[in-house]
């Protein structure tokens, strides 16, 4: 009996830590809202490149989405970070969710035309990128306010789990919906999910700026950038993620990989496979709440991502490709847990929005440029070489950056000065539910 009890205890320790869900009503609401939003977003995320592929037949045209999205993301991400430090974050989230829903409606109207046009697809892609850049800093910086400091690693794991659930359901169903019901049906689902999301966000508590908050300005943005530049640990998280995504983010050319492998049926699974791997890691993430060396998560996870993407491009069997993409997703989630935890543990509240803006660029610009790289290289070398060479380059760049920024590898939440300072300041900060 004792051995059985011990085994049960060890298995229970692997399960996700639900303490943020129990302690914060706003965290629960955001978690559920995120499931709904991610489902609709991924539905459109798959339908949009598929529609461009259907209209043009060009991998470069699909990869060009990354170039179209890049400038709005950079400008609005930086401004959105400054805005999150100066305005009510709840209002920012509400306004941008409504805007994203309207853009989904534009896609629906265009898809319903007898001859859908190409240019609105790029216009909406740019608009979505701009609104996401404005919204993400407010969303990301809100977590450190509504969740107690000692529960931040658990919150990062639960948020990643939420993201992966949407990333699995959305792409898996999107491929089927587009194939059997058309692009318009996929966009209709997206519109409905954003309408539901806006209604849920109205239930969030107000999140006014800190007393030291100032109006958004270029000076404030520069102040945030200087802080980030002066912290090698933060620089390491940004640089490694951007390098990994730039070299090894081949999602834009998955439709062409499915064609090359003579497995059109596998496209939705390709988009979802990484999320399955992430979900498996998330469901066994309880142990991550007891880890202090989160910089190791960032480096090791990014290396696993690169190796797995390289293997996915090398193998010619579609089932092996899907398995490799699953391992890539697990590595990406591990790296993401490390990044999110370090950011929330070390950045002071008065700079949280501006640094969240920089974080948006670090995990968004890389994939946008990665789409351009993958699409352009696929047109030159072929689809599979574009994938496996990118994976190899990812591993090499992660190794070089880890060597150049050793403080990331030695980061310890119990000894790092910024983490200790943030813990002391946040001891009475996060708003949690009172005991019943």
GROMACS .gro file of C-alpha atoms in nm:
model
  436
    1UNK     CA    1   0.000   0.000   0.000
    2UNK     CA    2   0.284   0.236   0.086
    3UNK     CA    3   0.448   0.184  -0.251
    4UNK     CA    4   0.119   0.251  -0.427
    5UNK     CA    5   0.070   0.569  -0.225
    6UNK     CA    6   0.423   0.680  -0.306
    7UNK     CA    7   0.372   0.616  -0.677
    8UNK     CA    8   0.044   0.808  -0.672
    9UNK     CA    9   0.217   1.099  -0.498
   10UNK     CA   10   0.495   1.105  -0.758
   11UNK     CA   11   0.243   1.100  -1.042
   12UNK     CA   12   0.038   1.375  -0.878
   13UNK     CA   13   0.353   1.588  -0.853
   14UNK     CA   14   0.380   1.581  -1.232
   15UNK     CA   15   0.034   1.728  -1.283
   16UNK     CA   16   0.004   2.104  -1.349
   17UNK     CA   17   0.010   2.328  -1.042
   18UNK     CA   18  -0.339   2.485  -1.024
   19UNK     CA   19  -0.263   2.738  -0.749
   20UNK     CA   20  -0.299   3.046  -0.979
   21UNK     CA   21  -0.639   2.918  -1.093
   22UNK     CA   22  -0.754   2.889  -0.731
   23UNK     CA   23  -0.612   3.220  -0.607
   24UNK     CA   24  -0.709   3.465  -0.882
   25UNK     CA   25  -1.053   3.515  -1.039
   26UNK     CA   26  -0.905   3.732  -1.315
   27UNK     CA   27  -0.654   3.461  -1.402
   28UNK     CA   28  -0.936   3.207  -1.435
   29UNK     CA   29  -1.132   3.442  -1.660
   30UNK     CA   30  -0.831   3.519  -1.879
   31UNK     CA   31  -0.750   3.150  -1.904
   32UNK     CA   32  -1.096   3.058  -2.032
   33UNK     CA   33  -1.107   3.363  -2.261
   34UNK     CA   34  -0.772   3.263  -2.402
   35UNK     CA   35  -0.897   2.915  -2.492
   36UNK     CA   36  -1.183   3.067  -2.691
   37UNK     CA   37  -0.966   3.331  -2.860
   38UNK     CA   38  -0.686   3.092  -2.951
   39UNK     CA   39  -0.930   2.848  -3.106
   40UNK     CA   40  -1.070   3.116  -3.337
   41UNK     CA   41  -0.731   3.272  -3.405
   42UNK     CA   42  -0.574   2.946  -3.511
   43UNK     CA   43  -0.875   2.874  -3.732
   44UNK     CA   44  -0.799   3.195  -3.925
   45UNK     CA   45  -0.422   3.142  -3.898
   46UNK     CA   46  -0.453   2.822  -4.100
   47UNK     CA   47  -0.724   2.941  -4.339
   48UNK     CA   48  -0.540   3.260  -4.438
   49UNK     CA   49  -0.216   3.107  -4.579
   50UNK     CA   50  -0.420   2.828  -4.737
   51UNK     CA   51  -0.632   3.087  -4.916
   52UNK     CA   52  -0.320   3.271  -5.036
   53UNK     CA   53  -0.179   2.938  -5.158
   54UNK     CA   54  -0.504   2.862  -5.342
   55UNK     CA   55  -0.505   3.206  -5.506
   56UNK     CA   56  -0.136   3.218  -5.604
   57UNK     CA   57   0.022   2.872  -5.582
   58UNK     CA   58   0.344   3.041  -5.468
   59UNK     CA   59   0.544   2.961  -5.152
   60UNK     CA   60   0.700   3.307  -5.173
   61UNK     CA   61   0.354   3.468  -5.170
   62UNK     CA   62   0.267   3.273  -4.855
   63UNK     CA   63   0.599   3.357  -4.692
   64UNK     CA   64   0.548   3.725  -4.778
   65UNK     CA   65   0.286   3.738  -4.503
   66UNK     CA   66   0.575   3.760  -4.259
   67UNK     CA   67   0.716   4.067  -4.433
   68UNK     CA   68   0.374   4.237  -4.441
   69UNK     CA   69   0.321   4.174  -4.070
   70UNK     CA   70   0.668   4.275  -3.955
   71UNK     CA   71   0.658   4.658  -3.955
   72UNK     CA   72   0.316   4.691  -3.783
   73UNK     CA   73   0.426   4.438  -3.524
   74UNK     CA   74   0.749   4.623  -3.442
   75UNK     CA   75   0.592   4.969  -3.423
   76UNK     CA   76   0.275   4.869  -3.240
   77UNK     CA   77   0.455   4.624  -3.012
   78UNK     CA   78   0.686   4.895  -2.881
   79UNK     CA   79   0.406   5.152  -2.853
   80UNK     CA   80   0.175   4.893  -2.698
   81UNK     CA   81   0.433   4.829  -2.427
   82UNK     CA   82   0.449   5.199  -2.337
   83UNK     CA   83   0.069   5.218  -2.352
   84UNK     CA   84   0.033   4.925  -2.110
   85UNK     CA   85   0.235   5.119  -1.851
   86UNK     CA   86   0.021   5.432  -1.897
   87UNK     CA   87  -0.340   5.314  -1.945
   88UNK     CA   88  -0.591   5.069  -1.802
   89UNK     CA   89  -0.482   4.730  -1.937
   90UNK     CA   90  -0.837   4.597  -1.928
   91UNK     CA   91  -0.951   4.870  -2.168
   92UNK     CA   92  -0.661   4.796  -2.404
   93UNK     CA   93  -0.747   4.426  -2.412
   94UNK     CA   94  -1.116   4.497  -2.477
   95UNK     CA   95  -1.053   4.745  -2.761
   96UNK     CA   96  -0.801   4.525  -2.941
   97UNK     CA   97  -1.017   4.212  -2.910
   98UNK     CA   98  -1.305   4.402  -3.072
   99UNK     CA   99  -1.072   4.521  -3.349
  100UNK     CA  100  -0.950   4.169  -3.418
  101UNK     CA  101  -1.310   4.053  -3.444
  102UNK     CA  102  -1.381   4.322  -3.706
  103UNK     CA  103  -1.078   4.213  -3.911
  104UNK     CA  104  -1.205   3.856  -3.903
  105UNK     CA  105  -1.533   3.990  -4.040
  106UNK     CA  106  -1.342   4.148  -4.331
  107UNK     CA  107  -1.191   3.808  -4.413
  108UNK     CA  108  -1.537   3.654  -4.404
  109UNK     CA  109  -1.683   3.913  -4.643
  110UNK     CA  110  -1.390   3.876  -4.884
  111UNK     CA  111  -1.414   3.495  -4.880
  112UNK     CA  112  -1.785   3.517  -4.959
  113UNK     CA  113  -1.720   3.711  -5.283
  114UNK     CA  114  -1.752   3.521  -5.612
  115UNK     CA  115  -1.384   3.603  -5.679
  116UNK     CA  116  -1.201   3.667  -5.348
  117UNK     CA  117  -0.929   3.930  -5.372
  118UNK     CA  118  -0.567   3.884  -5.263
  119UNK     CA  119  -0.483   4.229  -5.131
  120UNK     CA  120  -0.737   4.224  -4.843
  121UNK     CA  121  -0.566   3.911  -4.710
  122UNK     CA  122  -0.237   4.096  -4.676
  123UNK     CA  123  -0.415   4.404  -4.539
  124UNK     CA  124  -0.587   4.202  -4.269
  125UNK     CA  125  -0.260   4.023  -4.187
  126UNK     CA  126  -0.096   4.361  -4.130
  127UNK     CA  127  -0.391   4.483  -3.921
  128UNK     CA  128  -0.394   4.170  -3.705
  129UNK     CA  129  -0.022   4.212  -3.649
  130UNK     CA  130  -0.070   4.575  -3.540
  131UNK     CA  131  -0.353   4.495  -3.298
  132UNK     CA  132  -0.167   4.196  -3.156
  133UNK     CA  133   0.134   4.422  -3.098
  134UNK     CA  134  -0.086   4.664  -2.904
  135UNK     CA  135  -0.261   4.391  -2.705
  136UNK     CA  136   0.008   4.144  -2.605
  137UNK     CA  137   0.203   4.378  -2.371
  138UNK     CA  138  -0.116   4.455  -2.179
  139UNK     CA  139  -0.205   4.086  -2.154
  140UNK     CA  140   0.144   3.969  -2.063
  141UNK     CA  141   0.211   4.245  -1.809
  142UNK     CA  142  -0.124   4.178  -1.639
  143UNK     CA  143  -0.020   3.831  -1.521
  144UNK     CA  144   0.245   3.954  -1.278
  145UNK     CA  145  -0.018   4.181  -1.121
  146UNK     CA  146  -0.300   3.929  -1.074
  147UNK     CA  147  -0.090   3.624  -0.974
  148UNK     CA  148   0.124   3.602  -0.655
  149UNK     CA  149   0.500   3.604  -0.715
  150UNK     CA  150   0.559   3.249  -0.595
  151UNK     CA  151   0.291   3.119  -0.835
  152UNK     CA  152   0.438   3.276  -1.153
  153UNK     CA  153   0.605   2.955  -1.279
  154UNK     CA  154   0.275   2.770  -1.237
  155UNK     CA  155   0.090   3.052  -1.416
  156UNK     CA  156   0.336   3.033  -1.706
  157UNK     CA  157   0.278   2.657  -1.735
  158UNK     CA  158  -0.101   2.694  -1.724
  159UNK     CA  159  -0.096   2.972  -1.984
  160UNK     CA  160   0.120   2.760  -2.211
  161UNK     CA  161  -0.120   2.470  -2.163
  162UNK     CA  162  -0.408   2.697  -2.259
  163UNK     CA  163  -0.228   2.816  -2.571
  164UNK     CA  164  -0.148   2.461  -2.677
  165UNK     CA  165  -0.508   2.348  -2.632
  166UNK     CA  166  -0.619   2.618  -2.876
  167UNK     CA  167  -0.326   2.543  -3.105
  168UNK     CA  168  -0.430   2.179  -3.129
  169UNK     CA  169  -0.803   2.227  -3.172
  170UNK     CA  170  -0.780   2.523  -3.410
  171UNK     CA  171  -0.539   2.387  -3.675
  172UNK     CA  172  -0.675   2.033  -3.657
  173UNK     CA  173  -1.029   2.148  -3.728
  174UNK     CA  174  -0.928   2.432  -3.960
  175UNK     CA  175  -0.780   2.196  -4.217
  176UNK     CA  176  -1.103   1.995  -4.221
  177UNK     CA  177  -1.328   2.302  -4.221
  178UNK     CA  178  -1.144   2.464  -4.513
  179UNK     CA  179  -1.130   2.138  -4.709
  180UNK     CA  180  -1.497   2.050  -4.668
  181UNK     CA  181  -1.677   2.378  -4.591
  182UNK     CA  182  -1.453   2.650  -4.737
  183UNK     CA  183  -1.260   2.951  -4.610
  184UNK     CA  184  -1.575   3.150  -4.532
  185UNK     CA  185  -1.690   2.895  -4.273
  186UNK     CA  186  -1.351   2.906  -4.099
  187UNK     CA  187  -1.364   3.284  -4.082
  188UNK     CA  188  -1.723   3.271  -3.952
  189UNK     CA  189  -1.606   3.061  -3.659
  190UNK     CA  190  -1.330   3.314  -3.591
  191UNK     CA  191  -1.581   3.602  -3.580
  192UNK     CA  192  -1.799   3.417  -3.329
  193UNK     CA  193  -1.508   3.335  -3.098
  194UNK     CA  194  -1.392   3.699  -3.087
  195UNK     CA  195  -1.745   3.814  -3.005
  196UNK     CA  196  -1.751   3.570  -2.712
  197UNK     CA  197  -1.405   3.683  -2.605
  198UNK     CA  198  -1.509   4.048  -2.586
  199UNK     CA  199  -1.802   3.958  -2.363
  200UNK     CA  200  -1.573   3.766  -2.126
  201UNK     CA  201  -1.311   4.041  -2.112
  202UNK     CA  202  -1.577   4.281  -1.988
  203UNK     CA  203  -1.576   4.080  -1.665
  204UNK     CA  204  -1.210   4.159  -1.586
  205UNK     CA  205  -1.135   4.393  -1.299
  206UNK     CA  206  -0.994   4.737  -1.396
  207UNK     CA  207  -0.614   4.739  -1.423
  208UNK     CA  208  -0.505   5.105  -1.401
  209UNK     CA  209  -0.137   5.198  -1.445
  210UNK     CA  210   0.105   5.224  -1.156
  211UNK     CA  211   0.126   5.558  -0.977
  212UNK     CA  212   0.456   5.624  -1.153
  213UNK     CA  213   0.301   5.553  -1.494
  214UNK     CA  214   0.361   5.817  -1.762
  215UNK     CA  215   0.204   5.891  -2.098
  216UNK     CA  216   0.340   5.677  -2.384
  217UNK     CA  217   0.647   5.842  -2.533
  218UNK     CA  218   0.962   5.764  -2.726
  219UNK     CA  219   1.161   5.850  -2.414
  220UNK     CA  220   0.970   5.589  -2.215
  221UNK     CA  221   1.026   5.325  -2.483
  222UNK     CA  222   1.399   5.403  -2.484
  223UNK     CA  223   1.405   5.375  -2.104
  224UNK     CA  224   1.260   5.025  -2.126
  225UNK     CA  225   1.506   4.927  -2.398
  226UNK     CA  226   1.800   5.050  -2.190
  227UNK     CA  227   1.684   4.844  -1.896
  228UNK     CA  228   1.661   4.533  -2.112
  229UNK     CA  229   2.003   4.599  -2.267
  230UNK     CA  230   2.159   4.628  -1.921
  231UNK     CA  231   2.032   4.281  -1.818
  232UNK     CA  232   2.225   3.996  -1.985
  233UNK     CA  233   1.970   3.741  -1.864
  234UNK     CA  234   1.686   3.923  -2.039
  235UNK     CA  235   1.898   3.976  -2.350
  236UNK     CA  236   1.966   3.605  -2.362
  237UNK     CA  237   1.597   3.515  -2.353
  238UNK     CA  238   1.518   3.758  -2.634
  239UNK     CA  239   1.813   3.668  -2.856
  240UNK     CA  240   1.779   3.290  -2.829
  241UNK     CA  241   1.407   3.293  -2.905
  242UNK     CA  242   1.448   3.525  -3.205
  243UNK     CA  243   1.731   3.317  -3.348
  244UNK     CA  244   1.542   2.991  -3.299
  245UNK     CA  245   1.231   3.122  -3.472
  246UNK     CA  246   1.417   3.295  -3.755
  247UNK     CA  247   1.606   2.984  -3.856
  248UNK     CA  248   1.356   2.712  -3.766
  249UNK     CA  249   0.999   2.832  -3.814
  250UNK     CA  250   0.882   2.657  -4.134
  251UNK     CA  251   0.505   2.679  -4.080
  252UNK     CA  252   0.451   2.893  -4.389
  253UNK     CA  253   0.570   2.614  -4.617
  254UNK     CA  254   0.384   2.327  -4.450
  255UNK     CA  255   0.127   2.324  -4.735
  256UNK     CA  256   0.412   2.259  -4.979
  257UNK     CA  257   0.573   1.999  -4.752
  258UNK     CA  258   0.241   1.810  -4.739
  259UNK     CA  259   0.229   1.817  -5.120
  260UNK     CA  260   0.589   1.694  -5.148
  261UNK     CA  261   0.521   1.405  -4.911
  262UNK     CA  262   0.205   1.320  -5.107
  263UNK     CA  263   0.002   1.362  -4.786
  264UNK     CA  264  -0.238   1.653  -4.827
  265UNK     CA  265  -0.447   1.504  -4.546
  266UNK     CA  266  -0.161   1.569  -4.302
  267UNK     CA  267  -0.154   1.949  -4.327
  268UNK     CA  268  -0.373   2.015  -4.024
  269UNK     CA  269  -0.176   1.755  -3.828
  270UNK     CA  270   0.152   1.929  -3.919
  271UNK     CA  271   0.026   2.255  -3.775
  272UNK     CA  272  -0.106   2.077  -3.465
  273UNK     CA  273   0.180   1.831  -3.401
  274UNK     CA  274   0.401   2.082  -3.223
  275UNK     CA  275   0.115   2.178  -2.997
  276UNK     CA  276   0.055   1.812  -2.912
  277UNK     CA  277   0.415   1.785  -2.795
  278UNK     CA  278   0.377   2.105  -2.595
  279UNK     CA  279   0.053   1.981  -2.444
  280UNK     CA  280   0.214   1.659  -2.324
  281UNK     CA  281   0.486   1.861  -2.154
  282UNK     CA  282   0.227   2.098  -2.010
  283UNK     CA  283   0.020   1.816  -1.864
  284UNK     CA  284   0.329   1.690  -1.680
  285UNK     CA  285   0.461   2.035  -1.584
  286UNK     CA  286   0.410   2.014  -1.207
  287UNK     CA  287   0.783   1.961  -1.156
  288UNK     CA  288   0.865   2.296  -1.321
  289UNK     CA  289   0.725   2.486  -1.022
  290UNK     CA  290   1.012   2.347  -0.814
  291UNK     CA  291   1.291   2.447  -1.056
  292UNK     CA  292   1.500   2.759  -0.997
  293UNK     CA  293   1.736   2.749  -1.300
  294UNK     CA  294   1.496   2.873  -1.565
  295UNK     CA  295   1.773   2.991  -1.797
  296UNK     CA  296   1.859   2.627  -1.861
  297UNK     CA  297   1.500   2.578  -1.978
  298UNK     CA  298   1.545   2.852  -2.237
  299UNK     CA  299   1.869   2.713  -2.384
  300UNK     CA  300   1.791   2.342  -2.371
  301UNK     CA  301   1.436   2.387  -2.503
  302UNK     CA  302   1.554   2.598  -2.799
  303UNK     CA  303   1.820   2.340  -2.887
  304UNK     CA  304   1.561   2.059  -2.882
  305UNK     CA  305   1.338   2.271  -3.105
  306UNK     CA  306   1.616   2.319  -3.363
  307UNK     CA  307   1.723   1.954  -3.367
  308UNK     CA  308   1.365   1.837  -3.406
  309UNK     CA  309   1.292   2.078  -3.693
  310UNK     CA  310   1.611   1.962  -3.867
  311UNK     CA  311   1.497   1.601  -3.835
  312UNK     CA  312   1.148   1.689  -3.964
  313UNK     CA  313   1.302   1.833  -4.279
  314UNK     CA  314   1.535   1.539  -4.326
  315UNK     CA  315   1.286   1.252  -4.302
  316UNK     CA  316   1.069   1.166  -4.600
  317UNK     CA  317   0.804   0.969  -4.407
  318UNK     CA  318   0.511   1.184  -4.301
  319UNK     CA  319   0.461   1.002  -3.970
  320UNK     CA  320   0.824   1.056  -3.870
  321UNK     CA  321   0.785   1.422  -3.966
  322UNK     CA  322   0.483   1.452  -3.737
  323UNK     CA  323   0.669   1.287  -3.448
  324UNK     CA  324   0.963   1.526  -3.495
  325UNK     CA  325   0.729   1.824  -3.496
  326UNK     CA  326   0.582   1.695  -3.171
  327UNK     CA  327   0.927   1.690  -3.008
  328UNK     CA  328   0.989   2.039  -3.147
  329UNK     CA  329   0.674   2.162  -2.973
  330UNK     CA  330   0.784   2.014  -2.641
  331UNK     CA  331   1.120   2.191  -2.671
  332UNK     CA  332   0.953   2.519  -2.761
  333UNK     CA  333   0.722   2.501  -2.462
  334UNK     CA  334   1.010   2.427  -2.224
  335UNK     CA  335   1.198   2.728  -2.359
  336UNK     CA  336   0.882   2.941  -2.336
  337UNK     CA  337   0.826   2.845  -1.972
  338UNK     CA  338   1.177   2.958  -1.890
  339UNK     CA  339   1.139   3.289  -2.073
  340UNK     CA  340   0.801   3.376  -1.926
  341UNK     CA  341   0.908   3.289  -1.572
  342UNK     CA  342   1.228   3.494  -1.593
  343UNK     CA  343   1.040   3.794  -1.732
  344UNK     CA  344   0.772   3.788  -1.462
  345UNK     CA  345   1.019   3.719  -1.183
  346UNK     CA  346   1.269   3.995  -1.261
  347UNK     CA  347   1.105   4.296  -1.433
  348UNK     CA  348   0.975   4.575  -1.204
  349UNK     CA  349   0.605   4.667  -1.229
  350UNK     CA  350   0.669   5.023  -1.350
  351UNK     CA  351   0.855   4.887  -1.656
  352UNK     CA  352   0.646   4.575  -1.707
  353UNK     CA  353   0.443   4.704  -2.000
  354UNK     CA  354   0.738   4.842  -2.194
  355UNK     CA  355   0.941   4.527  -2.141
  356UNK     CA  356   0.637   4.322  -2.242
  357UNK     CA  357   0.643   4.518  -2.568
  358UNK     CA  358   1.001   4.409  -2.625
  359UNK     CA  359   0.902   4.054  -2.536
  360UNK     CA  360   0.629   4.064  -2.801
  361UNK     CA  361   0.895   4.151  -3.057
  362UNK     CA  362   1.128   3.877  -2.934
  363UNK     CA  363   0.874   3.598  -2.977
  364UNK     CA  364   0.685   3.746  -3.275
  365UNK     CA  365   0.940   3.907  -3.505
  366UNK     CA  366   1.139   3.585  -3.525
  367UNK     CA  367   0.847   3.381  -3.665
  368UNK     CA  368   0.755   3.660  -3.909
  369UNK     CA  369   1.108   3.677  -4.047
  370UNK     CA  370   1.124   3.298  -4.029
  371UNK     CA  371   0.828   3.275  -4.265
  372UNK     CA  372   1.007   3.499  -4.514
  373UNK     CA  373   1.328   3.297  -4.480
  374UNK     CA  374   1.151   2.964  -4.516
  375UNK     CA  375   0.939   3.073  -4.813
  376UNK     CA  376   1.231   3.235  -4.998
  377UNK     CA  377   1.469   2.948  -4.935
  378UNK     CA  378   1.209   2.688  -5.031
  379UNK     CA  379   1.173   2.858  -5.368
  380UNK     CA  380   1.551   2.835  -5.412
  381UNK     CA  381   1.653   2.498  -5.261
  382UNK     CA  382   1.323   2.310  -5.227
  383UNK     CA  383   1.095   2.262  -4.929
  384UNK     CA  384   1.274   1.996  -4.726
  385UNK     CA  385   1.626   2.147  -4.753
  386UNK     CA  386   1.483   2.482  -4.643
  387UNK     CA  387   1.352   2.311  -4.328
  388UNK     CA  388   1.646   2.095  -4.223
  389UNK     CA  389   1.915   2.357  -4.288
  390UNK     CA  390   1.718   2.603  -4.078
  391UNK     CA  391   1.706   2.356  -3.790
  392UNK     CA  392   2.084   2.308  -3.803
  393UNK     CA  393   2.139   2.684  -3.811
  394UNK     CA  394   1.908   2.719  -3.509
  395UNK     CA  395   2.113   2.478  -3.298
  396UNK     CA  396   2.438   2.651  -3.393
  397UNK     CA  397   2.303   2.998  -3.311
  398UNK     CA  398   2.164   2.884  -2.974
  399UNK     CA  399   2.503   2.739  -2.880
  400UNK     CA  400   2.684   3.060  -2.976
  401UNK     CA  401   2.442   3.283  -2.787
  402UNK     CA  402   2.455   3.067  -2.474
  403UNK     CA  403   2.834   3.091  -2.479
  404UNK     CA  404   2.821   3.468  -2.529
  405UNK     CA  405   2.567   3.525  -2.247
  406UNK     CA  406   2.669   3.284  -1.967
  407UNK     CA  407   2.456   3.463  -1.703
  408UNK     CA  408   2.148   3.314  -1.865
  409UNK     CA  409   2.276   2.962  -1.795
  410UNK     CA  410   2.354   3.046  -1.432
  411UNK     CA  411   2.027   3.229  -1.358
  412UNK     CA  412   1.879   3.120  -1.023
  413UNK     CA  413   1.552   3.267  -0.898
  414UNK     CA  414   1.669   3.235  -0.536
  415UNK     CA  415   1.990   3.435  -0.583
  416UNK     CA  416   1.934   3.668  -0.880
  417UNK     CA  417   1.923   4.029  -0.756
  418UNK     CA  418   1.643   4.139  -0.988
  419UNK     CA  419   1.429   3.838  -0.893
  420UNK     CA  420   1.478   3.905  -0.522
  421UNK     CA  421   1.397   4.275  -0.569
  422UNK     CA  422   1.084   4.196  -0.772
  423UNK     CA  423   0.971   3.947  -0.507
  424UNK     CA  424   1.011   4.205  -0.231
  425UNK     CA  425   0.818   4.469  -0.425
  426UNK     CA  426   0.545   4.226  -0.530
  427UNK     CA  427   0.489   4.073  -0.188
  428UNK     CA  428   0.174   4.281  -0.144
  429UNK     CA  429   0.113   4.353  -0.512
  430UNK     CA  430  -0.095   4.089  -0.689
  431UNK     CA  431  -0.466   4.107  -0.638
  432UNK     CA  432  -0.597   3.768  -0.528
  433UNK     CA  433  -0.931   3.645  -0.413
  434UNK     CA  434  -1.002   3.682  -0.043
  435UNK     CA  435  -1.049   3.362   0.151
  436UNK     CA  436  -1.407   3.241   0.166
   0.00000   0.00000   0.00000
